[in-house]
PDB file of C-alpha atoms in Angstrom:
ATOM      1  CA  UNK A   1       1.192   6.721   6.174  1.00 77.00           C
ATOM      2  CA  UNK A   2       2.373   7.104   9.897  1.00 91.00           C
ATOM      3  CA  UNK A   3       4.031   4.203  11.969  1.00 94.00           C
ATOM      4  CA  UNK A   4       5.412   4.070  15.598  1.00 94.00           C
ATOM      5  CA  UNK A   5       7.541   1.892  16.998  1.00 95.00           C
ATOM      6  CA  UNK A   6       8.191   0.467  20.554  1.00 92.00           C
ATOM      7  CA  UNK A   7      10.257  -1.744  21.597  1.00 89.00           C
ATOM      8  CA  UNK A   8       9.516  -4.770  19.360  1.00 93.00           C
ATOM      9  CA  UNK A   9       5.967  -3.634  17.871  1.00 96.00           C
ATOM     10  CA  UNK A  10       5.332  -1.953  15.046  1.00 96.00           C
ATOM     11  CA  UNK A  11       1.946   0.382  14.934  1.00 97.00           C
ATOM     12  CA  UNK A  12       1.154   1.303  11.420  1.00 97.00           C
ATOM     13  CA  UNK A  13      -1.625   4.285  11.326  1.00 97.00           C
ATOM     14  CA  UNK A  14      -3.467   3.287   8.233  1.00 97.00           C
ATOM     15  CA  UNK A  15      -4.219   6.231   6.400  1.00 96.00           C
ATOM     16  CA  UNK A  16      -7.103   6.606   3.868  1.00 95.00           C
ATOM     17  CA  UNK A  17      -8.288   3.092   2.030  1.00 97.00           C
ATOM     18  CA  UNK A  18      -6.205   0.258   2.145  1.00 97.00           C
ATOM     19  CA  UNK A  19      -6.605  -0.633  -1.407  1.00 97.00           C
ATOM     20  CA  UNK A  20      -4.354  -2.202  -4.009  1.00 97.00           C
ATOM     21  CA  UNK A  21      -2.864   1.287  -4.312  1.00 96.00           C
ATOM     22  CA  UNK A  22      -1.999   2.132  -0.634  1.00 96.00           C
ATOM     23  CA  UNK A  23      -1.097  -1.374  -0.634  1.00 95.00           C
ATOM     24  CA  UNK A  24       2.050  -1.192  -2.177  1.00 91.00           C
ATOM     25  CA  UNK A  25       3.372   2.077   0.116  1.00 93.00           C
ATOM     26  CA  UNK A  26       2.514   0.477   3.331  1.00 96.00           C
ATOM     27  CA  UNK A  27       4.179  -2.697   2.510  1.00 95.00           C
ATOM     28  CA  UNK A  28       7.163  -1.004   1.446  1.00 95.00           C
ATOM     29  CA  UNK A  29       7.215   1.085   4.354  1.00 95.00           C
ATOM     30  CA  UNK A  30       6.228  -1.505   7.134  1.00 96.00           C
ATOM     31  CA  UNK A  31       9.117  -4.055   5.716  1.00 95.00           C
ATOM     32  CA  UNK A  32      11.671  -1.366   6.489  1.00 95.00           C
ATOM     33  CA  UNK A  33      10.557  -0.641   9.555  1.00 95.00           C
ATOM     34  CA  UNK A  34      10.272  -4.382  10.536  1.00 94.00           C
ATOM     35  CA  UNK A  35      13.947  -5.112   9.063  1.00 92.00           C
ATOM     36  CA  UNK A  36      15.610  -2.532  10.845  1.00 93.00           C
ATOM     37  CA  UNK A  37      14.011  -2.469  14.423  1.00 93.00           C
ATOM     38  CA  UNK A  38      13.814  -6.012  14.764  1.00 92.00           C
ATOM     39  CA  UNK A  39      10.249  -5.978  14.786  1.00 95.00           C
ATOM     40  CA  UNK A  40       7.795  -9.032  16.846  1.00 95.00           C
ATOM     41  CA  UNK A  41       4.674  -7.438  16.547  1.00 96.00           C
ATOM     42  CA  UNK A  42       2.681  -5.585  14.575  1.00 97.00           C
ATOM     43  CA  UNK A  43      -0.375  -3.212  15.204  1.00 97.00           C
ATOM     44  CA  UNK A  44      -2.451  -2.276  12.231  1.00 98.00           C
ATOM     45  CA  UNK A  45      -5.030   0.915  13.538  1.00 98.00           C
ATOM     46  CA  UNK A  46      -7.476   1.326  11.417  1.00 98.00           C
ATOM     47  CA  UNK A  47      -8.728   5.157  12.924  1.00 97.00           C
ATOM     48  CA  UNK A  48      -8.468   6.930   9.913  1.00 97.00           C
ATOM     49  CA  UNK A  49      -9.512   4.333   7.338  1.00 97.00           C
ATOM     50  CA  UNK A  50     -12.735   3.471   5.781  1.00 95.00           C
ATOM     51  CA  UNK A  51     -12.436   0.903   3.771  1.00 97.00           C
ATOM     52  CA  UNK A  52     -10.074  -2.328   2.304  1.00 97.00           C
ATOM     53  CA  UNK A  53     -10.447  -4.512  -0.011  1.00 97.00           C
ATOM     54  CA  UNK A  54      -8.628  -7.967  -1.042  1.00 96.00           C
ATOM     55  CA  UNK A  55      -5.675  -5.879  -1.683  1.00 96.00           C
ATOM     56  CA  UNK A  56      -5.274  -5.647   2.045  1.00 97.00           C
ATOM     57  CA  UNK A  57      -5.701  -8.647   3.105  1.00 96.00           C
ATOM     58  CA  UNK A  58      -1.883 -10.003   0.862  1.00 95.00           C
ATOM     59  CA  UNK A  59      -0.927  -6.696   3.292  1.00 96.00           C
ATOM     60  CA  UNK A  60      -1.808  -8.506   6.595  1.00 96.00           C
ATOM     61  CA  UNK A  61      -1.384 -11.781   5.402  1.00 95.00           C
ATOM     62  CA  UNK A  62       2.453 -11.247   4.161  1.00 95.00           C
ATOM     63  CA  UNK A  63       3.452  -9.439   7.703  1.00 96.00           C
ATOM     64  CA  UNK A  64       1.545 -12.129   9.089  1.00 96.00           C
ATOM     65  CA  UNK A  65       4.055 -14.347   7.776  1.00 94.00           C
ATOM     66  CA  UNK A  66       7.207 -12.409   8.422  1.00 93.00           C
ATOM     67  CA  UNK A  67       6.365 -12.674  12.123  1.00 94.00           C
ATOM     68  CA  UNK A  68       5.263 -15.612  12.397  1.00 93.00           C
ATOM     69  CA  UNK A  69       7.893 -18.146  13.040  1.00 88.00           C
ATOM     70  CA  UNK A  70       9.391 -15.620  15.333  1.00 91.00           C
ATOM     71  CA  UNK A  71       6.730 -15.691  17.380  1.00 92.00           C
ATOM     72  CA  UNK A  72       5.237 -12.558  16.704  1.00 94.00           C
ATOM     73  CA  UNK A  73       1.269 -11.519  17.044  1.00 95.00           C
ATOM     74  CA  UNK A  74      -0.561  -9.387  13.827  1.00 96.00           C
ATOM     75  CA  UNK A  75      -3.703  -6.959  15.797  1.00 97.00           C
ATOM     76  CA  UNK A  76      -6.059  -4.882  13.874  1.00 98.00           C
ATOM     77  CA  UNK A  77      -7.443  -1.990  15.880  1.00 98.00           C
ATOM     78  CA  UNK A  78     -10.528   0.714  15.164  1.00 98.00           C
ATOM     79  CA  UNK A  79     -12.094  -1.374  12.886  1.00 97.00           C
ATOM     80  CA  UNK A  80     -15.576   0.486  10.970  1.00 96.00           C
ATOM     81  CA  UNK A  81     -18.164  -2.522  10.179  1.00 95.00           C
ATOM     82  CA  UNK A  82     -16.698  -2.963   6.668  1.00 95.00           C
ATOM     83  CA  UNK A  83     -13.286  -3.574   7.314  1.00 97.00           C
ATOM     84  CA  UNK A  84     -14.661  -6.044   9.963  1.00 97.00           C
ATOM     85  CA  UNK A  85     -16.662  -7.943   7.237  1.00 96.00           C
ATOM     86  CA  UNK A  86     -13.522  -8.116   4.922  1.00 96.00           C
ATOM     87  CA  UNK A  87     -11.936  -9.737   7.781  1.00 97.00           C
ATOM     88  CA  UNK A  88     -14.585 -12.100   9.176  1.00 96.00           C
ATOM     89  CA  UNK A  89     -15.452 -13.341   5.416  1.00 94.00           C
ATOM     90  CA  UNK A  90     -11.331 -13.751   4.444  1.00 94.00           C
ATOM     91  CA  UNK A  91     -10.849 -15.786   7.568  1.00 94.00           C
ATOM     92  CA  UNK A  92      -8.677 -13.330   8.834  1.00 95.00           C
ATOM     93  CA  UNK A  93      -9.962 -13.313  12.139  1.00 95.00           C
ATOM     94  CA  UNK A  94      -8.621 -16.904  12.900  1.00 94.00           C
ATOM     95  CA  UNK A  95      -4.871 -15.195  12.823  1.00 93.00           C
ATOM     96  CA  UNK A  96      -5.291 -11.855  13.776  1.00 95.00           C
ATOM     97  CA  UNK A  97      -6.417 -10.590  17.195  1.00 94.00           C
ATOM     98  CA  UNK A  98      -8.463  -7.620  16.687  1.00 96.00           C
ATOM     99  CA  UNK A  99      -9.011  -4.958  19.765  1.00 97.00           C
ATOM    100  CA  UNK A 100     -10.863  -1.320  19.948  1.00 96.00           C
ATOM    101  CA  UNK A 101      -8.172   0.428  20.364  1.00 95.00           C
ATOM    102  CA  UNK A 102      -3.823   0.259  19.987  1.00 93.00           C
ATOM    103  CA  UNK A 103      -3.195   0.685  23.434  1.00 93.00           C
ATOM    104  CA  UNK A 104      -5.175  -2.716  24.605  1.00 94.00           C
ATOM    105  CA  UNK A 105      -3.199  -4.637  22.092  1.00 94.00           C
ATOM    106  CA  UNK A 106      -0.464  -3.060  23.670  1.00 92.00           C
ATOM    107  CA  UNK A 107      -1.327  -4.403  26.962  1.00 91.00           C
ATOM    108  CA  UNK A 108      -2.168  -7.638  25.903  1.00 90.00           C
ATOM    109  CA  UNK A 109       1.153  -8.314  23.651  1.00 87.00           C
ATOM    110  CA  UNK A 110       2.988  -6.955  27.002  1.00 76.00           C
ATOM    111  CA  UNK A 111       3.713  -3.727  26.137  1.00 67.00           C
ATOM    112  CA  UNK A 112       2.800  -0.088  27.232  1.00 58.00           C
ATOM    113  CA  UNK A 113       2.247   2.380  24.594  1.00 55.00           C
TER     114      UNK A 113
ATOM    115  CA  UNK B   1     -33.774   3.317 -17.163  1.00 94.00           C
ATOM    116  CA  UNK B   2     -30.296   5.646 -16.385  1.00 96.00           C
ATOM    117  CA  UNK B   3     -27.061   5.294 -17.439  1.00 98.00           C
ATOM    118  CA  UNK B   4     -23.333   6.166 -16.510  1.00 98.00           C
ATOM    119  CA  UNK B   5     -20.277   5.730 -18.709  1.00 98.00           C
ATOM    120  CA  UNK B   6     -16.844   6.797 -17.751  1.00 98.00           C
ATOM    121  CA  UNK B   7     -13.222   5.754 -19.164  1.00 98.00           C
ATOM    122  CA  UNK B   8     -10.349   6.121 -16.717  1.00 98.00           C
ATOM    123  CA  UNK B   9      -6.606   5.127 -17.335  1.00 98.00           C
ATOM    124  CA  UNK B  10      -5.664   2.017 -16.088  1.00 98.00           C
ATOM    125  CA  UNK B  11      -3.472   3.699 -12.839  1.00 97.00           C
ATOM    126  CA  UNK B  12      -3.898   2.444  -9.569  1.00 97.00           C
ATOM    127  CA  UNK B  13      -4.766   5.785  -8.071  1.00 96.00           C
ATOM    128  CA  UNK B  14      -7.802   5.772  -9.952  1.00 98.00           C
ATOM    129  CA  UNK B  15      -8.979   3.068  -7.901  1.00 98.00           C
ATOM    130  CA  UNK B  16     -10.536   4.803  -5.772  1.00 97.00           C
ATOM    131  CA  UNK B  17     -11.673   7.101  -8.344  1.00 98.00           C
ATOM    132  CA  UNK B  18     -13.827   4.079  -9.860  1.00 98.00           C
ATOM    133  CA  UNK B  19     -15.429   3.762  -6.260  1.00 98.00           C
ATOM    134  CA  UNK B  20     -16.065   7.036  -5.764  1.00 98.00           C
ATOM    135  CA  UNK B  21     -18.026   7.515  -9.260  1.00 98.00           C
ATOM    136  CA  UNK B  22     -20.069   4.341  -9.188  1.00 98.00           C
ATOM    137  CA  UNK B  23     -21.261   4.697  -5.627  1.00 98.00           C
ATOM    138  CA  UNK B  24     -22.083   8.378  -6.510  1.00 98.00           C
ATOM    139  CA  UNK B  25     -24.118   6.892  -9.573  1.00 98.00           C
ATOM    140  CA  UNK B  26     -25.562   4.125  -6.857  1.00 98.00           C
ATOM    141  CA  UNK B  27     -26.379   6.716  -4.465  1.00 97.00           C
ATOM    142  CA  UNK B  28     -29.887   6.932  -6.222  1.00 96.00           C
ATOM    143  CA  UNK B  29     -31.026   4.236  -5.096  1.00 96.00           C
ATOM    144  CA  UNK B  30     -30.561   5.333  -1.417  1.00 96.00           C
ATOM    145  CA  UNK B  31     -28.522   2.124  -0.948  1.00 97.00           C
ATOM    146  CA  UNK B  32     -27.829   1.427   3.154  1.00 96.00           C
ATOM    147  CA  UNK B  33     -24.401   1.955   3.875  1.00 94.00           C
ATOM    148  CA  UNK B  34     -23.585  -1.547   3.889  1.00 95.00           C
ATOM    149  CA  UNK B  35     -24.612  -1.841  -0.029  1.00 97.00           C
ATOM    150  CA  UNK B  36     -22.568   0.818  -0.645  1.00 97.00           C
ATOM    151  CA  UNK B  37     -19.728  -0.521   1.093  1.00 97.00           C
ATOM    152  CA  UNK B  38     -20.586  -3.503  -1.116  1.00 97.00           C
ATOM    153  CA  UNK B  39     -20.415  -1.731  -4.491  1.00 98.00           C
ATOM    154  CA  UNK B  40     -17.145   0.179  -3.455  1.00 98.00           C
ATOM    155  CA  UNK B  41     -15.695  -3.423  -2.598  1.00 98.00           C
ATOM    156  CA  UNK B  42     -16.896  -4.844  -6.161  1.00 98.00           C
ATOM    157  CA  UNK B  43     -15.925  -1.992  -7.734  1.00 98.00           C
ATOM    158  CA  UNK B  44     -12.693  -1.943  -6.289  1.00 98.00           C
ATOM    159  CA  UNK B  45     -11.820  -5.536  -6.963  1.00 97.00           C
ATOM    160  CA  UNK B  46     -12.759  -5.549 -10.830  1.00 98.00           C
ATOM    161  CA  UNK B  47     -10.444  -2.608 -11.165  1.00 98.00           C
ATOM    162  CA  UNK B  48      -7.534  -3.647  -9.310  1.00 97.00           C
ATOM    163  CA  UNK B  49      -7.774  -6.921 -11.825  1.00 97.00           C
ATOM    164  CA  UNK B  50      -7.773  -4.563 -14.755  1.00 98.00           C
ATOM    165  CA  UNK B  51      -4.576  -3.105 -13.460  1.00 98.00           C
ATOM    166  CA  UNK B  52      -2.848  -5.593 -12.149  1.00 96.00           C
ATOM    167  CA  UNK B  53      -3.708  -8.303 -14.322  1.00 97.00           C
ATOM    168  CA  UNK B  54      -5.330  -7.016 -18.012  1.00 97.00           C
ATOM    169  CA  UNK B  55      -2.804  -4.428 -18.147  1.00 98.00           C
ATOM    170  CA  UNK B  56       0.139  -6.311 -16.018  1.00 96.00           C
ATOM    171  CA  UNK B  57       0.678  -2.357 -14.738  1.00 95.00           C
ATOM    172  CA  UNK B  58       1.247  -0.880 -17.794  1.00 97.00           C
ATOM    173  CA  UNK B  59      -1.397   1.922 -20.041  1.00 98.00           C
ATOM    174  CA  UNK B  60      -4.230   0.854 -20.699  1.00 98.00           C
ATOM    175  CA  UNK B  61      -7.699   2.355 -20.325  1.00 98.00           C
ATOM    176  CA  UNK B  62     -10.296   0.857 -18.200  1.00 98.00           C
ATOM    177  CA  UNK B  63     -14.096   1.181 -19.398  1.00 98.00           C
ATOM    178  CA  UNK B  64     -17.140   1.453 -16.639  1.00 98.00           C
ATOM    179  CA  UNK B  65     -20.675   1.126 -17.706  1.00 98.00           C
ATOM    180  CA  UNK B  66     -23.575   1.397 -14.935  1.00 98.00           C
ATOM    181  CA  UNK B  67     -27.428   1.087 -15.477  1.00 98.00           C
ATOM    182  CA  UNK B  68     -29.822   1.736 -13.196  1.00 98.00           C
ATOM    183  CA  UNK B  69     -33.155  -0.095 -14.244  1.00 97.00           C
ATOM    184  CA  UNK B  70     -35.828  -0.404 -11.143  1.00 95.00           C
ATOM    185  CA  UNK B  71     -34.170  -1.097  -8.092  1.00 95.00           C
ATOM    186  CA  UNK B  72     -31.307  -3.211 -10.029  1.00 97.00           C
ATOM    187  CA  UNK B  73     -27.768  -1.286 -10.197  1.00 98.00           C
ATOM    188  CA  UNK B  74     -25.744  -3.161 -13.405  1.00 98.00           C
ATOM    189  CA  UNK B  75     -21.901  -2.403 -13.469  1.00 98.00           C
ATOM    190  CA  UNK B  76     -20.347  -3.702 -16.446  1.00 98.00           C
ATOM    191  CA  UNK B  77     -16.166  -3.392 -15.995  1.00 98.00           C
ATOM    192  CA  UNK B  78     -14.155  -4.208 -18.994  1.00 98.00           C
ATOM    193  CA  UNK B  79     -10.484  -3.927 -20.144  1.00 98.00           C
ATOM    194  CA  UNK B  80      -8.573  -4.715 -23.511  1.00 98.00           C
ATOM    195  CA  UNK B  81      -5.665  -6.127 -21.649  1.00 98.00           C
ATOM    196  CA  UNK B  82      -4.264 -10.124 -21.618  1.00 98.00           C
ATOM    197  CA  UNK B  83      -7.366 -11.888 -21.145  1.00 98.00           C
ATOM    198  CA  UNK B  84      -7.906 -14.640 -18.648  1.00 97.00           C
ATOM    199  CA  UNK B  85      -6.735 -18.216 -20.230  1.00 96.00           C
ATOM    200  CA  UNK B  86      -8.946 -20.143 -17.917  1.00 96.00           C
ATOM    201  CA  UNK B  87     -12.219 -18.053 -16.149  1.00 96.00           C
ATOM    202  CA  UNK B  88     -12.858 -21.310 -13.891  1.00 95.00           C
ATOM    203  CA  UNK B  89     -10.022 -21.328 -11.870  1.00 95.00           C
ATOM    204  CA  UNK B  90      -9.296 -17.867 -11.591  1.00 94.00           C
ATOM    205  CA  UNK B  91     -12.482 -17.628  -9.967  1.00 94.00           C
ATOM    206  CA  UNK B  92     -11.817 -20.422  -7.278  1.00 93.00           C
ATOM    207  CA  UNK B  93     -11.563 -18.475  -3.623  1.00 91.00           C
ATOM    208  CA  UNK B  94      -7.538 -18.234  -3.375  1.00 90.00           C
ATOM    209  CA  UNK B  95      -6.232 -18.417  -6.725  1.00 91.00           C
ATOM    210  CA  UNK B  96      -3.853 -16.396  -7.781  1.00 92.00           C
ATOM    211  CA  UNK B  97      -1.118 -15.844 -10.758  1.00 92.00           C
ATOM    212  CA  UNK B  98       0.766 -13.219  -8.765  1.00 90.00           C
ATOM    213  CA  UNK B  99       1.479 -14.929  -5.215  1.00 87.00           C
ATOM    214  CA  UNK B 100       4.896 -13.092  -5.388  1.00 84.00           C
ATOM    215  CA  UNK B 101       2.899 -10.266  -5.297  1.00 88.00           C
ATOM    216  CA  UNK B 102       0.967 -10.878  -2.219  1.00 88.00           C
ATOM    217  CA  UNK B 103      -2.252 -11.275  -3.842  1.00 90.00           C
ATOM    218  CA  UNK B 104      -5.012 -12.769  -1.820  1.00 90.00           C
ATOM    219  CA  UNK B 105      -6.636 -14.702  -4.734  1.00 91.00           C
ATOM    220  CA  UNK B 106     -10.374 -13.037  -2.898  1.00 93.00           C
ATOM    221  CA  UNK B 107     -10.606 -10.540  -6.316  1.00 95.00           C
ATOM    222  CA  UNK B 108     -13.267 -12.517  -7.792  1.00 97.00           C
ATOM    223  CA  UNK B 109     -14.769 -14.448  -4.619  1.00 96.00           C
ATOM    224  CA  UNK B 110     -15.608 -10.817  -2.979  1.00 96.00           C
ATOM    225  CA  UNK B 111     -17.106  -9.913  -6.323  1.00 98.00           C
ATOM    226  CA  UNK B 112     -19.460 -12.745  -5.984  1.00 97.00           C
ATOM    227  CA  UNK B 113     -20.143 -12.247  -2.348  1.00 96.00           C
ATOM    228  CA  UNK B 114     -20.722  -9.144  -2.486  1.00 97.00           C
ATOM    229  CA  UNK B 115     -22.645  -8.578  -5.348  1.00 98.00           C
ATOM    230  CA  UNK B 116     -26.335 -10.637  -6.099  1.00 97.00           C
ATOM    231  CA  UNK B 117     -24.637 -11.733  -9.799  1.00 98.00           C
ATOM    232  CA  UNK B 118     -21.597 -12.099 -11.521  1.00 98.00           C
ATOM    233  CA  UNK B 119     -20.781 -12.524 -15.030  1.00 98.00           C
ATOM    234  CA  UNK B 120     -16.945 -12.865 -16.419  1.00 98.00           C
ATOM    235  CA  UNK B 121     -16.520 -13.069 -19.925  1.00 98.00           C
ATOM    236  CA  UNK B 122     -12.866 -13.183 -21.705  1.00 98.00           C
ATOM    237  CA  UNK B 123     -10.460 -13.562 -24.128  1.00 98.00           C
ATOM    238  CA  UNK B 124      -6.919 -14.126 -24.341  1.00 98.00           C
ATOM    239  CA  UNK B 125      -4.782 -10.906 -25.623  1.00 97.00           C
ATOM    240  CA  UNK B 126      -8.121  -9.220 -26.553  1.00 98.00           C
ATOM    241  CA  UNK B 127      -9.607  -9.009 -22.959  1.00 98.00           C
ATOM    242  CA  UNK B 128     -12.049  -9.413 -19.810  1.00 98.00           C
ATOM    243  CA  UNK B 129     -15.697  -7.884 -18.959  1.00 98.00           C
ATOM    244  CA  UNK B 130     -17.311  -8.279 -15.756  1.00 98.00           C
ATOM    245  CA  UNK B 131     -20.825  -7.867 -15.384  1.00 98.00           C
ATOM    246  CA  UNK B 132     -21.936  -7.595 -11.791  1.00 98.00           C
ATOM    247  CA  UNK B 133     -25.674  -7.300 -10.569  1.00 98.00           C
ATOM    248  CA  UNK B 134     -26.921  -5.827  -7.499  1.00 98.00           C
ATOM    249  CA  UNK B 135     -30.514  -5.487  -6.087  1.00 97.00           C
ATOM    250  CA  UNK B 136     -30.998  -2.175  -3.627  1.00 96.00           C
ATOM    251  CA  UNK B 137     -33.043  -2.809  -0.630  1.00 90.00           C
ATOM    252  CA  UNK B 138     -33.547  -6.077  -1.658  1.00 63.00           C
ATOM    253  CA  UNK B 139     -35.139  -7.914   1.792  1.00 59.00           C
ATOM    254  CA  UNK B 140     -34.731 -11.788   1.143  1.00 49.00           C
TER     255      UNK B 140
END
């Protein structure tokens, strides 16, 4: 599992499914990287990723709500049509801003990737 | 009628192992790729509960049966783990006994949505079966 970081966003490069089993490594890796760079933002790109199930919506939700009261925005980007479904059906859409690809999030949270 | 009967450990890498081998099985029935992202969804849901919940994370093995009958894929999912004390509510959308744990509480729900039927049947410290039905090219 990659991640980038610029200024105050985090970009996590979702490798593979985002199932209960990834689940666990990109949590533990995204709360470091949020701790320690002060993080506003984050950027999950969905490129190389297939599939997620409910596992990855406690993912987004739980950064969702580390971010939150800081003001911070949670974008999905390179969504396939299934990972699009999980997130119309959860609701997710109503808190998370979803874009084709990570540099227009960029753009739009006011940053240049 | 066809069959397909596998045992895996109850590990979460095998996840993805138990999506893999039932949508291989479902494959037959020339599903659309949106049934198949279906199955690999259900699939993937039952499982995780076996893990995380039957088993709490510990060994355990994890039984998947699969019939094919027509154009009607069965996928029976069963553990011997905890057992659920109260099947109702842990199918309401959003419940969950591991919050702490970021669980969504969408396990069963997506199981239901996803799939035409859905059976749980359970037993405390002997445990849970799920029973999920799902017609292929299935127009209405």
């Amino acid at each position: 599992m990659q991640a980038k970081v610029k200024n105050n966003t985090l970009i996590i490069y979702v490798n593979g499914d985002l199932d209960h089993h990834n689940a666990e490594k990109i949590k533990k890796m995204a709360d470091t990287k949020i701790m320690e760079n002060q993080i506003k933002n984050v950027i999950f790109d969905f490129e190389n990723s297939n599939f997620m199930d409910s596992s990855g919506i406690g993912v987004i939700m739980g950064r969702y709500k580390m971010v939150e009261n800081i003001g911070g925005k949670i974008c999905a980007v390179n969504m396939n049509q299934s990972i699009k479904r999980i997130f119309s059906i959860s609701g997710l859409f109503k808190i998370i801003d979803q874009y084709d690809t990570a540099s227009d999030a960029m753009s739009v949270i006011g940053e240049e990737e | 009628m066809e069959t397909l009967s596998v045992q895996i450990e109850s590990k979460s890498e095998n996840e993805s192992l138990a999506r893999v081998i039932v949508s291989a099985f479902a494959a037959r029935l020339d599903p659309t790729l949106e049934e198949i992202s279906d199955i690999k969804t259900a699939v993937s849901e039952a499982v995780t509960n076996c893990v995380i919940h039957g088993y709490e994370e510990k060994d355990g093995i994890i039984r998947i049966e699969c019939t094919i009958e027509d154009n009607e894929l069965t996928i029976n999912i069963k553990d011997e783990g905890v057992g659920i004390e109260d099947i109702e509510k842990a199918r309401q959308p959003m419940y969950t006994t591991k919050r702490d744990k970021e669980r969504s509480g969408m396990g069963f729900s997506f199981m239901e949505i996803f799939m035409d039927e859905l059976k749980v049947e359970s037993e405390v410290n002997k445990g849970t079966a799920v029973t999920m039905v799902k017609k292929i090219g299935n127009i209405s």
